[in-house]
CSV table of C-alpha atoms in Angstrom, one decimal:
chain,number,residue,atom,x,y,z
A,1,UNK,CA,-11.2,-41.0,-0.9
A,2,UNK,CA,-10.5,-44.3,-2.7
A,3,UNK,CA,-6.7,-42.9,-3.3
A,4,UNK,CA,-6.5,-42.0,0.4
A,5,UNK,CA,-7.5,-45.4,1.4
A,6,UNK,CA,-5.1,-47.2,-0.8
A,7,UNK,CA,-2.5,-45.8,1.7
A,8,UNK,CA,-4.1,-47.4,4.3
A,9,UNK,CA,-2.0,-50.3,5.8
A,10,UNK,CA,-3.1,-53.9,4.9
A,11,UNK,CA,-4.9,-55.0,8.1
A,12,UNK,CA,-6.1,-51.0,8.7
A,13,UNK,CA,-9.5,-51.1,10.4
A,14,UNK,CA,-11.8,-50.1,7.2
A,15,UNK,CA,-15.2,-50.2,8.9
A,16,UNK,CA,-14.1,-48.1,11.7
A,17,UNK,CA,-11.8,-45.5,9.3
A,18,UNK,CA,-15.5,-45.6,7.1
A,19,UNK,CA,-17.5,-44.6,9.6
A,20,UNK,CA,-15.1,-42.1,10.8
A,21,UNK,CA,-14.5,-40.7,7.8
A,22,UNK,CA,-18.7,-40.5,7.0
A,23,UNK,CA,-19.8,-39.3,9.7
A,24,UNK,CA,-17.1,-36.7,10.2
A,25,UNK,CA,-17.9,-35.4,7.1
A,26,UNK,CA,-22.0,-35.2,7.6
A,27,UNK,CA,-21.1,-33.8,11.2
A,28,UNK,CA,-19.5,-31.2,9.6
A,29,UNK,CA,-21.5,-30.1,6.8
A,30,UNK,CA,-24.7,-30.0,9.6
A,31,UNK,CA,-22.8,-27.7,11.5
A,32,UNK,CA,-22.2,-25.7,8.0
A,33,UNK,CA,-25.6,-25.7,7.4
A,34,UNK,CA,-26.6,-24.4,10.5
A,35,UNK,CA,-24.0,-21.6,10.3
A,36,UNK,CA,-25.0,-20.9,6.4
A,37,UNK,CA,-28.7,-20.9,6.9
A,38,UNK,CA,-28.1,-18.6,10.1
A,39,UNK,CA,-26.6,-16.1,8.1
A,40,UNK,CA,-29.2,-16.2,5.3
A,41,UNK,CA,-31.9,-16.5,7.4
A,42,UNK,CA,-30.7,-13.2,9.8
A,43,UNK,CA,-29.8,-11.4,6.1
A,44,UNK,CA,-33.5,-12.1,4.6
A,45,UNK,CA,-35.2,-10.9,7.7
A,46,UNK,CA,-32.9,-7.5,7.4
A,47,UNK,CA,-33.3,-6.8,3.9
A,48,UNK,CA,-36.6,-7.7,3.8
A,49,UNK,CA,-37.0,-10.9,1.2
A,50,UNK,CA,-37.1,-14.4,1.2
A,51,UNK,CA,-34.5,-16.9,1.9
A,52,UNK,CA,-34.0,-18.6,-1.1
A,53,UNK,CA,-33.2,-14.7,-3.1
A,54,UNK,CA,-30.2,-13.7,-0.9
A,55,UNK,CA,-27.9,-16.3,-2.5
A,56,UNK,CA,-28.3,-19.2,-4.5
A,57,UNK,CA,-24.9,-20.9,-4.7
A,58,UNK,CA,-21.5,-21.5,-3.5
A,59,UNK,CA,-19.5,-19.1,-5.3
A,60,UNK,CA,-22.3,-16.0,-4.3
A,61,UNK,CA,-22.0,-17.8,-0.5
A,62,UNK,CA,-18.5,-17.8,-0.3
A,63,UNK,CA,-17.6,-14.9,-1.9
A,64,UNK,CA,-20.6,-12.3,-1.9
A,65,UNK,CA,-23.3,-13.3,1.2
A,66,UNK,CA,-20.3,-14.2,3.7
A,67,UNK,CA,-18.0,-11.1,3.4
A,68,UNK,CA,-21.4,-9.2,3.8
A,69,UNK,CA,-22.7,-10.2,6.7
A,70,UNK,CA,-18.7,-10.6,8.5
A,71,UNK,CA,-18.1,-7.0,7.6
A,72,UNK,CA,-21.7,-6.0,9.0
A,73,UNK,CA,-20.4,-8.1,12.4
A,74,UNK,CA,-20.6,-5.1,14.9
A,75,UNK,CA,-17.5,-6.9,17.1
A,76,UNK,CA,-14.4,-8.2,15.6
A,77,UNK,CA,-15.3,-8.2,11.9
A,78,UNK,CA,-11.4,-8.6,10.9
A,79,UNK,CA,-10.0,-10.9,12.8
A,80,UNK,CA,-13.3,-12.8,11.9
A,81,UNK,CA,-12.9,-12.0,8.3
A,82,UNK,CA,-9.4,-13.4,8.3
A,83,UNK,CA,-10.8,-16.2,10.0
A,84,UNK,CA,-12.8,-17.1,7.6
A,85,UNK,CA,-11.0,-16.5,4.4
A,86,UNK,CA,-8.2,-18.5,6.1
A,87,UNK,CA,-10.0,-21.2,7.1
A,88,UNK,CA,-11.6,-21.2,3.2
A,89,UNK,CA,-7.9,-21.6,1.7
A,90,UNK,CA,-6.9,-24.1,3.9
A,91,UNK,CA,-10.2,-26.0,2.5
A,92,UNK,CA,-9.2,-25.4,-0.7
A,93,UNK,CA,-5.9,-26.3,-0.6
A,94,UNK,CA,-6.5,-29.7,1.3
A,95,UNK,CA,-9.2,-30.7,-1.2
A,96,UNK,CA,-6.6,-29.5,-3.8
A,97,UNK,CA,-4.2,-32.0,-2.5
A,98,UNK,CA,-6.9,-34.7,-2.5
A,99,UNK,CA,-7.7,-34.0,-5.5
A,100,UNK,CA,-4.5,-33.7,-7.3
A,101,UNK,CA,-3.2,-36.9,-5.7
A,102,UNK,CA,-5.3,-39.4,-7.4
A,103,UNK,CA,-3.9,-38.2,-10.8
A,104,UNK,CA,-0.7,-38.0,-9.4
A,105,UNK,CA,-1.0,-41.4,-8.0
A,106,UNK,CA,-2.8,-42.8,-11.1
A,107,UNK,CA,0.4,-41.2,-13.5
A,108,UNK,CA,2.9,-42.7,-11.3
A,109,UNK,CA,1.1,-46.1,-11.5
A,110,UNK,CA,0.6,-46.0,-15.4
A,111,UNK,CA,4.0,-44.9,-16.5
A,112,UNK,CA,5.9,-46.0,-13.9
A,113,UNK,CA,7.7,-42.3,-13.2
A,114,UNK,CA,8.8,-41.3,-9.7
A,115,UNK,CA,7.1,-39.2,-7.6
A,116,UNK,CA,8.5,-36.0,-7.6
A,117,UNK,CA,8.4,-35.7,-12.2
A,118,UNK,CA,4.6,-37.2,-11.7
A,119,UNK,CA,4.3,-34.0,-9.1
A,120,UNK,CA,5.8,-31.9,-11.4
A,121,UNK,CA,3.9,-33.3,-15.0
A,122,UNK,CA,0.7,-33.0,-13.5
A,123,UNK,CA,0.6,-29.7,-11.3
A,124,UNK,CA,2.4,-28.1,-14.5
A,125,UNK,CA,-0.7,-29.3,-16.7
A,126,UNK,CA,-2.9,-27.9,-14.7
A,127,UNK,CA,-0.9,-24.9,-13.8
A,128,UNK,CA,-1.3,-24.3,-17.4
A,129,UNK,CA,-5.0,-24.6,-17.7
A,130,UNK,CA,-5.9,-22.9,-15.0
A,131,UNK,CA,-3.9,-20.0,-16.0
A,132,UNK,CA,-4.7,-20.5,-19.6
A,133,UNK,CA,-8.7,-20.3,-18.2
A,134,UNK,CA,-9.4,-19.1,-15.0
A,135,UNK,CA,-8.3,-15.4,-14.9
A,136,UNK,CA,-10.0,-14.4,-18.0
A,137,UNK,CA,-13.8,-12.4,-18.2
A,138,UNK,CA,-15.5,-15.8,-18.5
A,139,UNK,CA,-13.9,-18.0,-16.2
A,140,UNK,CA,-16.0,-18.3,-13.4
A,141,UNK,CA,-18.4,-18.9,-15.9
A,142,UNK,CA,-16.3,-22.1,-17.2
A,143,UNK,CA,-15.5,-22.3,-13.4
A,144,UNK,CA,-19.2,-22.8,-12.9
A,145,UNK,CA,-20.3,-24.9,-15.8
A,146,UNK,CA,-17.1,-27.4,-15.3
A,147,UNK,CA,-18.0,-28.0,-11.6
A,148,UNK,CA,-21.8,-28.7,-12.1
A,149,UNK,CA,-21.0,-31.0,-15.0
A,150,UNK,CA,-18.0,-32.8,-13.5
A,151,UNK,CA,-19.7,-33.6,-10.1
A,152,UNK,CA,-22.9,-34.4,-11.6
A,153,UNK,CA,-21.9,-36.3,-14.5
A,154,UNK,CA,-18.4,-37.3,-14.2
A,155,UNK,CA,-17.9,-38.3,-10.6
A,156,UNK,CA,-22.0,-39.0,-9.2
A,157,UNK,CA,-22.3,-41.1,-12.6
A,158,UNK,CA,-19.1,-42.9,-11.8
A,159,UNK,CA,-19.7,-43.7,-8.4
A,160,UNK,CA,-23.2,-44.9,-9.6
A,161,UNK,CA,-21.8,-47.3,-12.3
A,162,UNK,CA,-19.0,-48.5,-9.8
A,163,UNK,CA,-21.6,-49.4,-7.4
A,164,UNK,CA,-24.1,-51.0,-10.5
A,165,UNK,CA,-20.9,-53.1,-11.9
A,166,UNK,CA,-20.1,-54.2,-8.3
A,167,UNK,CA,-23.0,-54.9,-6.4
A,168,UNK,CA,-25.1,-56.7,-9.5
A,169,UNK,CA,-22.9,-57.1,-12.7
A,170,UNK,CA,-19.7,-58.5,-10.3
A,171,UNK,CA,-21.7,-59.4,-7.2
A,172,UNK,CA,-18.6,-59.0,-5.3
A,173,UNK,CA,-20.3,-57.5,-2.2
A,174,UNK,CA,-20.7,-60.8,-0.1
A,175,UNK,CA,-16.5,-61.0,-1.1
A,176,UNK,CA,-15.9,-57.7,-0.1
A,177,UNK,CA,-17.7,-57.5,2.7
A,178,UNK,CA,-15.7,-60.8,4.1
A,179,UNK,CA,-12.7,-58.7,3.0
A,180,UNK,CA,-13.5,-55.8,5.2
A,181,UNK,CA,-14.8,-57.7,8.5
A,182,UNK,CA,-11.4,-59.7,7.8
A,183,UNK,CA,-9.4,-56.9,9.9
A,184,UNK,CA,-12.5,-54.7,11.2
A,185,UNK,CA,-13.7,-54.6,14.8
A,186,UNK,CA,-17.6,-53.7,13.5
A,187,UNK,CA,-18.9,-56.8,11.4
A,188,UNK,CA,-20.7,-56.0,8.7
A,189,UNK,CA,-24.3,-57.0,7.9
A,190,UNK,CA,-27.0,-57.6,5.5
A,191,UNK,CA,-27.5,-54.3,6.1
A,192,UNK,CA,-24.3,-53.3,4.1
A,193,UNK,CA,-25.3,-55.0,1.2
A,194,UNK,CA,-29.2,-53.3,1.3
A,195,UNK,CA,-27.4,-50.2,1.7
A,196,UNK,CA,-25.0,-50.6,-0.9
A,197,UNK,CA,-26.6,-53.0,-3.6
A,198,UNK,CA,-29.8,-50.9,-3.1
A,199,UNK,CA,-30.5,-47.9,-1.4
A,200,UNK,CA,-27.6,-46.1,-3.1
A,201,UNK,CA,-28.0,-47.1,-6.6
A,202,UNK,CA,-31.6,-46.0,-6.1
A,203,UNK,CA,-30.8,-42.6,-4.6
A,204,UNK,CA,-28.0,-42.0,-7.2
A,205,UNK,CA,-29.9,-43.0,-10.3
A,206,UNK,CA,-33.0,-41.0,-9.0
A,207,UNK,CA,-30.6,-37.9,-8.5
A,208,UNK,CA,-29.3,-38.7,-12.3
A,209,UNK,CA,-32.7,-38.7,-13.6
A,210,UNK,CA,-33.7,-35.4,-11.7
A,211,UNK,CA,-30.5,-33.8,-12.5
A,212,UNK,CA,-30.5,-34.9,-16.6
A,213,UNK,CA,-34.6,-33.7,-16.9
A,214,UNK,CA,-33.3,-30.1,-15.4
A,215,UNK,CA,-30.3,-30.7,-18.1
A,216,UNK,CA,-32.8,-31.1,-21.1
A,217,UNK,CA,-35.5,-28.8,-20.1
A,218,UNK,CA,-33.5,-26.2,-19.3
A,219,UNK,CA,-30.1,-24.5,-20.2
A,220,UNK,CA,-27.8,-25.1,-16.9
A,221,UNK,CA,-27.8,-20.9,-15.3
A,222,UNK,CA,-29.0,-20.0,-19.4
A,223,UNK,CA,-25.4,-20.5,-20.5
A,224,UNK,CA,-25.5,-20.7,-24.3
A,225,UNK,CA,-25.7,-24.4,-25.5
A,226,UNK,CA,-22.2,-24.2,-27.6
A,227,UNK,CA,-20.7,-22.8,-24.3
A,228,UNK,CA,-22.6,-26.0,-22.1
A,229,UNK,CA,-21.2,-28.1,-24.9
A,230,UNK,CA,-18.2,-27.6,-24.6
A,231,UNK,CA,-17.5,-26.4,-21.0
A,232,UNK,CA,-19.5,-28.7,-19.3
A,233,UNK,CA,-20.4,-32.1,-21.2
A,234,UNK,CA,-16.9,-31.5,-22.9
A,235,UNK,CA,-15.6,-31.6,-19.4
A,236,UNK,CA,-17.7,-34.5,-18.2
A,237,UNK,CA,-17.5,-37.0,-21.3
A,238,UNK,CA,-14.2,-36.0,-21.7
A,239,UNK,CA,-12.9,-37.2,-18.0
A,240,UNK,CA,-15.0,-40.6,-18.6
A,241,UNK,CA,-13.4,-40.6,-22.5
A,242,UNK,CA,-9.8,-39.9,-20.8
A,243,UNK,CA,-10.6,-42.4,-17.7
A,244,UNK,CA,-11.7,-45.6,-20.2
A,245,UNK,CA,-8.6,-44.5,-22.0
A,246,UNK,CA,-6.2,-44.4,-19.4
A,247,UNK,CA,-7.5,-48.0,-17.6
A,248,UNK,CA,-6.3,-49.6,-20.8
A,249,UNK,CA,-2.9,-48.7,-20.4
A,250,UNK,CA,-1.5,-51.4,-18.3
A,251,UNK,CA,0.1,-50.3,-14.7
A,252,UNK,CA,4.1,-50.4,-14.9
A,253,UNK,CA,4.4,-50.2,-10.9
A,254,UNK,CA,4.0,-53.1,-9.0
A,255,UNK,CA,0.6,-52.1,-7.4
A,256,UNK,CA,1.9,-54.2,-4.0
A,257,UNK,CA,5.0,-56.2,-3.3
A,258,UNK,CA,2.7,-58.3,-0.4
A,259,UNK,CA,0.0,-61.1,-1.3
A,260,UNK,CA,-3.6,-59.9,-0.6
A,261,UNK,CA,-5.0,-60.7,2.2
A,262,UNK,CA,-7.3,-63.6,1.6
A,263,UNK,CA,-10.3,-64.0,4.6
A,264,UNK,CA,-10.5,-67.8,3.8
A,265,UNK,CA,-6.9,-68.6,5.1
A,266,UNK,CA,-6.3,-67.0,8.3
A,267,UNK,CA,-9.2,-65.4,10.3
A,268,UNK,CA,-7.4,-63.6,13.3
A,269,UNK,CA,-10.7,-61.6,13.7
A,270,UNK,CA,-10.0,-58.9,16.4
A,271,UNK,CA,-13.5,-57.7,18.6
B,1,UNK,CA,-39.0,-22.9,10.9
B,2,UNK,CA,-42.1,-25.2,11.2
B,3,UNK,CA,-41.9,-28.1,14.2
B,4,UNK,CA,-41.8,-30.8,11.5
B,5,UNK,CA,-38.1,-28.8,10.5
B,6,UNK,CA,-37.2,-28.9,13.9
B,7,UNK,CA,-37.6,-32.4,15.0
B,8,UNK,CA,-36.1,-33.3,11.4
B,9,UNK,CA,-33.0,-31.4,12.2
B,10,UNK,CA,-33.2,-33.0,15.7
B,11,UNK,CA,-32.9,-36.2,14.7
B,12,UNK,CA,-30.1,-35.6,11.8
B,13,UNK,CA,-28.1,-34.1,14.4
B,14,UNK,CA,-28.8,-37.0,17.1
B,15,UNK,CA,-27.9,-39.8,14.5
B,16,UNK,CA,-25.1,-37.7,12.8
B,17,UNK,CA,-23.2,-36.4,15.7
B,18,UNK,CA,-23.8,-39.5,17.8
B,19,UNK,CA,-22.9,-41.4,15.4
B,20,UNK,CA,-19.4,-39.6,14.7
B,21,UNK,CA,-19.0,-40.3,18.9
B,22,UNK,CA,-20.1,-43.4,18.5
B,23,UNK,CA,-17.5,-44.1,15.6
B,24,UNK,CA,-14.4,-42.0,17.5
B,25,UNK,CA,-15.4,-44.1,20.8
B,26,UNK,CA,-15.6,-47.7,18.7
B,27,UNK,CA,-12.0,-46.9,16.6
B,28,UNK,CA,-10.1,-45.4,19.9
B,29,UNK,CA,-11.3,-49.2,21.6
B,30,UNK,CA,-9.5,-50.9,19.0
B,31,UNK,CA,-6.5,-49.3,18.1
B,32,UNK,CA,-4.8,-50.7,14.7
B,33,UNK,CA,-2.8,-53.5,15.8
B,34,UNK,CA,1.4,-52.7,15.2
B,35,UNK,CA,2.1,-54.0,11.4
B,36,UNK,CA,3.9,-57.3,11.9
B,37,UNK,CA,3.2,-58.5,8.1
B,38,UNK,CA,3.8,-61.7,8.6
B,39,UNK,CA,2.2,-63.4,5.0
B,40,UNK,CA,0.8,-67.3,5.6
Protein backbone atom coordinates (compact mmCIF):
# COMPACT_ATOMS: atom_id res chain seq x y z
CA UNK A 1 0.00 0.00 0.00
CA UNK A 2 2.77 2.46 0.98
CA UNK A 3 4.56 1.64 -2.68
CA UNK A 4 1.16 2.16 -4.35
CA UNK A 5 0.70 5.49 -2.75
CA UNK A 6 4.16 6.79 -3.63
CA UNK A 7 2.61 6.83 -7.25
CA UNK A 8 0.16 8.93 -6.23
CA UNK A 9 0.47 12.54 -7.71
CA UNK A 10 1.73 15.32 -5.35
CA UNK A 11 -1.41 17.16 -4.47
CA UNK A 12 -3.53 13.54 -4.79
CA UNK A 13 -6.43 13.57 -2.25
CA UNK A 14 -4.80 11.15 0.60
CA UNK A 15 -7.70 11.25 3.02
CA UNK A 16 -10.27 10.57 0.56
CA UNK A 17 -7.88 7.67 -1.49
CA UNK A 18 -7.42 6.33 2.53
CA UNK A 19 -10.78 5.98 3.18
CA UNK A 20 -11.42 4.56 -0.03
CA UNK A 21 -8.98 2.27 0.00
CA UNK A 22 -10.00 1.11 3.91
CA UNK A 23 -13.22 0.77 3.65
CA UNK A 24 -13.20 -0.98 0.30
CA UNK A 25 -11.16 -3.39 1.69
CA UNK A 26 -13.39 -4.09 5.07
CA UNK A 27 -16.52 -3.97 2.62
CA UNK A 28 -15.09 -6.62 0.96
CA UNK A 29 -13.84 -9.02 3.40
CA UNK A 30 -17.65 -8.64 5.29
CA UNK A 31 -19.06 -9.78 2.30
CA UNK A 32 -16.26 -12.72 2.26
CA UNK A 33 -17.22 -13.53 5.54
CA UNK A 34 -20.64 -13.79 4.94
CA UNK A 35 -20.12 -15.95 1.86
CA UNK A 36 -17.38 -18.21 3.81
CA UNK A 37 -19.31 -18.68 7.05
CA UNK A 38 -22.50 -19.45 4.75
CA UNK A 39 -20.75 -22.29 3.31
CA UNK A 40 -19.35 -23.57 6.55
CA UNK A 41 -22.23 -23.08 8.40
CA UNK A 42 -24.70 -25.01 5.57
CA UNK A 43 -21.60 -27.81 5.38
CA UNK A 44 -21.61 -28.34 9.47
CA UNK A 45 -25.34 -28.62 9.61
CA UNK A 46 -25.08 -31.45 6.59
CA UNK A 47 -22.37 -33.45 7.84
CA UNK A 48 -23.41 -33.26 11.13
CA UNK A 49 -20.45 -31.27 13.36
CA UNK A 50 -19.54 -28.05 14.45
CA UNK A 51 -18.37 -25.14 12.66
CA UNK A 52 -15.12 -24.55 13.68
CA UNK A 53 -14.15 -28.75 12.51
CA UNK A 54 -15.03 -28.35 8.75
CA UNK A 55 -12.01 -26.09 8.07
CA UNK A 56 -9.67 -24.26 9.93
CA UNK A 57 -7.65 -22.16 7.48
CA UNK A 58 -7.12 -20.63 4.24
CA UNK A 59 -5.33 -23.16 2.27
CA UNK A 60 -8.20 -26.07 3.59
CA UNK A 61 -10.97 -23.02 2.53
CA UNK A 62 -9.64 -22.31 -0.69
CA UNK A 63 -8.70 -25.43 -1.76
CA UNK A 64 -10.55 -28.36 0.10
CA UNK A 65 -14.18 -26.72 1.80
CA UNK A 66 -14.84 -24.49 -1.39
CA UNK A 67 -14.44 -26.99 -4.35
CA UNK A 68 -16.72 -29.19 -1.98
CA UNK A 69 -19.51 -27.50 -1.49
CA UNK A 70 -19.35 -25.81 -5.53
CA UNK A 71 -19.24 -29.32 -6.85
CA UNK A 72 -22.24 -30.32 -4.36
CA UNK A 73 -24.10 -26.98 -6.06
CA UNK A 74 -27.14 -28.85 -7.66
CA UNK A 75 -27.32 -25.88 -10.59
CA UNK A 76 -24.38 -24.65 -12.50
CA UNK A 77 -21.52 -26.10 -10.47
CA UNK A 78 -18.91 -25.47 -13.49
CA UNK A 79 -19.36 -22.43 -14.61
CA UNK A 80 -19.45 -21.60 -10.78
CA UNK A 81 -16.35 -23.57 -10.25
CA UNK A 82 -14.59 -21.70 -12.98
CA UNK A 83 -15.87 -18.74 -11.38
CA UNK A 84 -14.35 -19.11 -8.54
CA UNK A 85 -11.02 -20.52 -9.31
CA UNK A 86 -10.75 -17.60 -11.76
CA UNK A 87 -11.66 -15.09 -9.69
CA UNK A 88 -8.97 -16.79 -6.93
CA UNK A 89 -6.01 -16.31 -9.65
CA UNK A 90 -6.85 -12.98 -10.53
CA UNK A 91 -6.44 -12.38 -6.55
CA UNK A 92 -3.48 -13.88 -6.57
CA UNK A 93 -1.87 -12.46 -9.29
CA UNK A 94 -2.97 -8.76 -8.38
CA UNK A 95 -1.65 -9.24 -4.82
CA UNK A 96 1.44 -10.78 -6.62
CA UNK A 97 1.95 -7.68 -8.43
CA UNK A 98 1.51 -5.65 -5.29
CA UNK A 99 3.67 -7.49 -3.71
CA UNK A 100 6.47 -7.81 -6.09
CA UNK A 101 6.45 -4.12 -6.81
CA UNK A 102 7.69 -2.80 -3.64
CA UNK A 103 10.97 -4.94 -4.14
CA UNK A 104 10.97 -3.98 -7.52
CA UNK A 105 10.56 -0.44 -6.64
CA UNK A 106 12.88 -0.56 -3.62
CA UNK A 107 15.85 -2.40 -6.12
CA UNK A 108 15.42 0.17 -8.70
CA UNK A 109 15.68 2.98 -5.95
CA UNK A 110 18.88 1.38 -4.25
CA UNK A 111 20.91 0.50 -7.26
CA UNK A 112 19.78 2.79 -9.52
CA UNK A 113 18.90 -0.01 -12.41
CA UNK A 114 16.04 0.52 -14.90
CA UNK A 115 12.91 -0.96 -14.68
CA UNK A 116 12.66 -3.63 -16.88
CA UNK A 117 16.57 -5.58 -15.34
CA UNK A 118 14.97 -4.70 -11.74
CA UNK A 119 11.71 -6.75 -13.23
CA UNK A 120 13.77 -9.18 -14.50
CA UNK A 121 16.50 -9.49 -11.17
CA UNK A 122 13.79 -9.87 -8.92
CA UNK A 123 10.94 -12.10 -10.47
CA UNK A 124 14.08 -14.40 -11.51
CA UNK A 125 15.07 -14.62 -7.65
CA UNK A 126 12.03 -15.52 -6.82
CA UNK A 127 11.25 -17.68 -9.81
CA UNK A 128 14.03 -19.58 -8.41
CA UNK A 129 12.85 -20.05 -4.90
CA UNK A 130 9.69 -20.74 -5.46
CA UNK A 131 10.69 -23.42 -7.82
CA UNK A 132 13.57 -24.41 -5.77
CA UNK A 133 10.61 -24.78 -2.73
CA UNK A 134 7.27 -24.85 -3.46
CA UNK A 135 6.64 -28.03 -5.68
CA UNK A 136 8.37 -30.37 -3.36
CA UNK A 137 6.50 -32.89 -0.54
CA UNK A 138 6.94 -30.24 2.14
CA UNK A 139 6.14 -27.11 0.52
CA UNK A 140 2.90 -26.18 1.61
CA UNK A 141 4.31 -26.92 4.82
CA UNK A 142 7.10 -24.12 4.28
CA UNK A 143 4.22 -22.39 2.36
CA UNK A 144 2.39 -22.42 5.72
CA UNK A 145 4.97 -21.75 8.24
CA UNK A 146 6.51 -18.73 5.92
CA UNK A 147 3.13 -17.01 5.72
CA UNK A 148 2.18 -17.16 9.45
CA UNK A 149 5.63 -16.00 10.43
CA UNK A 150 6.05 -13.27 7.78
CA UNK A 151 2.57 -11.62 8.42
CA UNK A 152 2.77 -11.96 12.04
CA UNK A 153 6.19 -11.06 12.66
CA UNK A 154 7.64 -9.49 9.70
CA UNK A 155 5.01 -7.15 8.42
CA UNK A 156 2.32 -6.74 11.78
CA UNK A 157 5.66 -6.10 13.86
CA UNK A 158 6.84 -3.58 11.22
CA UNK A 159 3.79 -1.72 10.91
CA UNK A 160 3.70 -1.65 14.79
CA UNK A 161 7.22 -0.22 15.16
CA UNK A 162 6.62 2.23 12.13
CA UNK A 163 3.72 3.56 13.97
CA UNK A 164 5.71 3.46 17.70
CA UNK A 165 8.84 5.38 15.89
CA UNK A 166 6.28 7.84 14.33
CA UNK A 167 3.63 8.67 16.47
CA UNK A 168 6.00 8.85 19.98
CA UNK A 169 9.77 8.43 19.13
CA UNK A 170 9.42 11.13 15.97
CA UNK A 171 6.13 12.72 16.97
CA UNK A 172 5.65 13.62 13.52
CA UNK A 173 1.78 13.09 13.54
CA UNK A 174 0.68 16.76 14.10
CA UNK A 175 3.38 17.29 10.78
CA UNK A 176 1.85 14.72 8.88
CA UNK A 177 -1.40 15.33 9.53
CA UNK A 178 -0.94 19.20 8.31
CA UNK A 179 0.76 17.40 5.30
CA UNK A 180 -2.28 15.33 4.47
CA UNK A 181 -5.13 18.07 5.10
CA UNK A 182 -2.68 20.23 2.86
CA UNK A 183 -4.38 18.79 -0.41
CA UNK A 184 -7.41 16.63 1.26
CA UNK A 185 -11.08 17.71 1.09
CA UNK A 186 -11.81 15.73 4.73
CA UNK A 187 -9.64 17.56 7.49
CA UNK A 188 -8.29 15.52 9.80
CA UNK A 189 -8.73 15.58 13.61
CA UNK A 190 -7.61 14.73 16.98
CA UNK A 191 -9.28 11.89 16.22
CA UNK A 192 -6.46 10.78 13.72
CA UNK A 193 -3.88 11.15 16.06
CA UNK A 194 -6.00 8.95 19.06
CA UNK A 195 -6.51 6.52 16.34
CA UNK A 196 -3.09 6.44 15.19
CA UNK A 197 -0.80 7.33 18.25
CA UNK A 198 -3.04 5.05 20.37
CA UNK A 199 -5.60 2.78 19.47
CA UNK A 200 -3.47 1.00 16.91
CA UNK A 201 -0.26 0.58 18.71
CA UNK A 202 -2.48 -0.88 21.42
CA UNK A 203 -4.40 -3.26 19.19
CA UNK A 204 -1.10 -4.26 17.44
CA UNK A 205 1.02 -4.85 20.41
CA UNK A 206 -1.84 -6.73 22.13
CA UNK A 207 -2.12 -8.92 18.91
CA UNK A 208 1.94 -9.39 19.22
CA UNK A 209 1.63 -10.47 22.70
CA UNK A 210 -1.27 -12.98 22.02
CA UNK A 211 0.33 -14.20 18.91
CA UNK A 212 4.17 -14.61 20.60
CA UNK A 213 2.38 -16.48 24.04
CA UNK A 214 0.68 -19.02 21.28
CA UNK A 215 4.40 -18.94 19.66
CA UNK A 216 6.12 -20.13 23.09
CA UNK A 217 3.54 -22.30 24.41
CA UNK A 218 2.89 -24.12 21.61
CA UNK A 219 4.73 -25.37 18.39
CA UNK A 220 2.89 -23.20 15.38
CA UNK A 221 0.44 -26.54 13.61
CA UNK A 222 3.21 -29.06 15.74
CA UNK A 223 5.83 -28.31 13.10
CA UNK A 224 9.11 -29.56 14.40
CA UNK A 225 11.09 -26.62 16.17
CA UNK A 226 14.29 -26.93 13.68
CA UNK A 227 11.71 -26.77 10.78
CA UNK A 228 9.89 -23.41 12.70
CA UNK A 229 13.37 -22.27 13.03
CA UNK A 230 14.21 -22.09 10.08
CA UNK A 231 11.11 -21.77 7.89
CA UNK A 232 9.34 -19.33 9.86
CA UNK A 233 11.62 -17.13 12.25
CA UNK A 234 14.34 -17.63 9.54
CA UNK A 235 11.89 -16.05 7.21
CA UNK A 236 10.70 -13.34 9.56
CA UNK A 237 14.12 -12.13 11.20
CA UNK A 238 15.59 -12.66 8.11
CA UNK A 239 13.22 -9.98 6.01
CA UNK A 240 13.75 -7.40 9.16
CA UNK A 241 17.85 -8.55 9.01
CA UNK A 242 17.72 -7.96 5.03
CA UNK A 243 15.28 -4.71 5.43
CA UNK A 244 17.86 -2.85 8.21
CA UNK A 245 20.41 -3.95 5.71
CA UNK A 246 19.10 -2.73 2.65
CA UNK A 247 18.03 1.01 4.35
CA UNK A 248 21.73 1.51 4.80
CA UNK A 249 22.57 1.43 1.34
CA UNK A 250 22.01 4.88 0.21
CA UNK A 251 19.24 5.44 -2.77
CA UNK A 252 21.02 6.17 -6.21
CA UNK A 253 17.64 7.48 -7.91
CA UNK A 254 16.64 10.77 -7.32
CA UNK A 255 13.55 9.87 -5.05
CA UNK A 256 11.70 13.18 -6.79
CA UNK A 257 12.91 15.84 -9.14
CA UNK A 258 9.95 18.39 -7.40
CA UNK A 259 10.38 20.17 -3.92
CA UNK A 260 7.99 18.75 -1.23
CA UNK A 261 5.10 20.20 -0.69
CA UNK A 262 5.45 22.25 2.41
CA UNK A 263 1.74 23.14 4.27
CA UNK A 264 3.34 26.39 5.86
CA UNK A 265 3.98 28.19 2.40
CA UNK A 266 0.97 28.01 0.34
CA UNK A 267 -2.38 26.74 1.79
CA UNK A 268 -4.72 26.49 -1.34
CA UNK A 269 -6.97 24.20 0.81
CA UNK A 270 -9.79 22.81 -1.44
CA UNK A 271 -13.40 21.94 0.56
CA UNK B 1 -26.52 -17.17 15.46
CA UNK B 2 -27.42 -15.49 18.85
CA UNK B 3 -29.20 -11.67 18.52
CA UNK B 4 -26.06 -10.16 20.16
CA UNK B 5 -24.19 -11.77 16.61
CA UNK B 6 -26.74 -10.26 14.70
CA UNK B 7 -26.96 -6.76 15.77
CA UNK B 8 -23.01 -6.88 15.85
CA UNK B 9 -22.93 -7.86 12.30
CA UNK B 10 -25.65 -5.12 11.77
CA UNK B 11 -23.81 -2.49 12.77
CA UNK B 12 -20.22 -3.60 11.04
CA UNK B 13 -22.11 -3.73 7.95
CA UNK B 14 -23.96 -0.23 8.59
CA UNK B 15 -20.60 1.56 9.42
CA UNK B 16 -18.49 -0.47 6.84
CA UNK B 17 -20.60 -0.36 3.83
CA UNK B 18 -21.80 3.20 4.62
CA UNK B 19 -18.88 4.23 5.12
CA UNK B 20 -17.33 2.93 1.69
CA UNK B 21 -20.60 5.16 0.15
CA UNK B 22 -19.91 7.67 2.19
CA UNK B 23 -16.09 7.63 1.09
CA UNK B 24 -17.00 6.97 -3.01
CA UNK B 25 -19.81 9.92 -2.51
CA UNK B 26 -17.06 12.49 -0.61
CA UNK B 27 -13.97 11.60 -3.40
CA UNK B 28 -16.43 11.74 -6.60
CA UNK B 29 -17.41 15.61 -4.99
CA UNK B 30 -13.98 16.48 -5.15
CA UNK B 31 -12.31 15.23 -8.08
CA UNK B 32 -8.35 15.59 -8.08
CA UNK B 33 -7.68 18.87 -9.36
CA UNK B 34 -5.69 18.72 -13.15
CA UNK B 35 -1.73 18.59 -12.08
CA UNK B 36 -0.50 22.18 -12.89
CA UNK B 37 2.79 21.79 -10.66
CA UNK B 38 3.44 24.93 -10.36
CA UNK B 39 6.40 24.94 -7.28
CA UNK B 40 6.32 28.50 -5.06
Amino acid sequence: MITYASYLRRRADLTGSAMVAGFANSSFEILAGIGVFATLGFMAVSAGVAVDETATDGIGLAFVAFPEIISNMPVGADLFGVLFFGSLVIAGLSSLISIVQVVVAAVQDRTGIGRIPAVLAVGGATTVVSIALYPTDGGLYVLDAADRFINQYGIALAALVVVVVTAWALRLLPKLQKHADTTSAIGLGRWWRITLGVITPVVLGWMMWDSLSAELSANYEGYPTGFLLAAGWGVALGAIAVGVLLALIPWRREASDSPPIDPDVRVERRR
Amino acid sequence: MSTGAIVMMLIAVTIVWGGLIAAIIQLRRHPEQPETDTFE
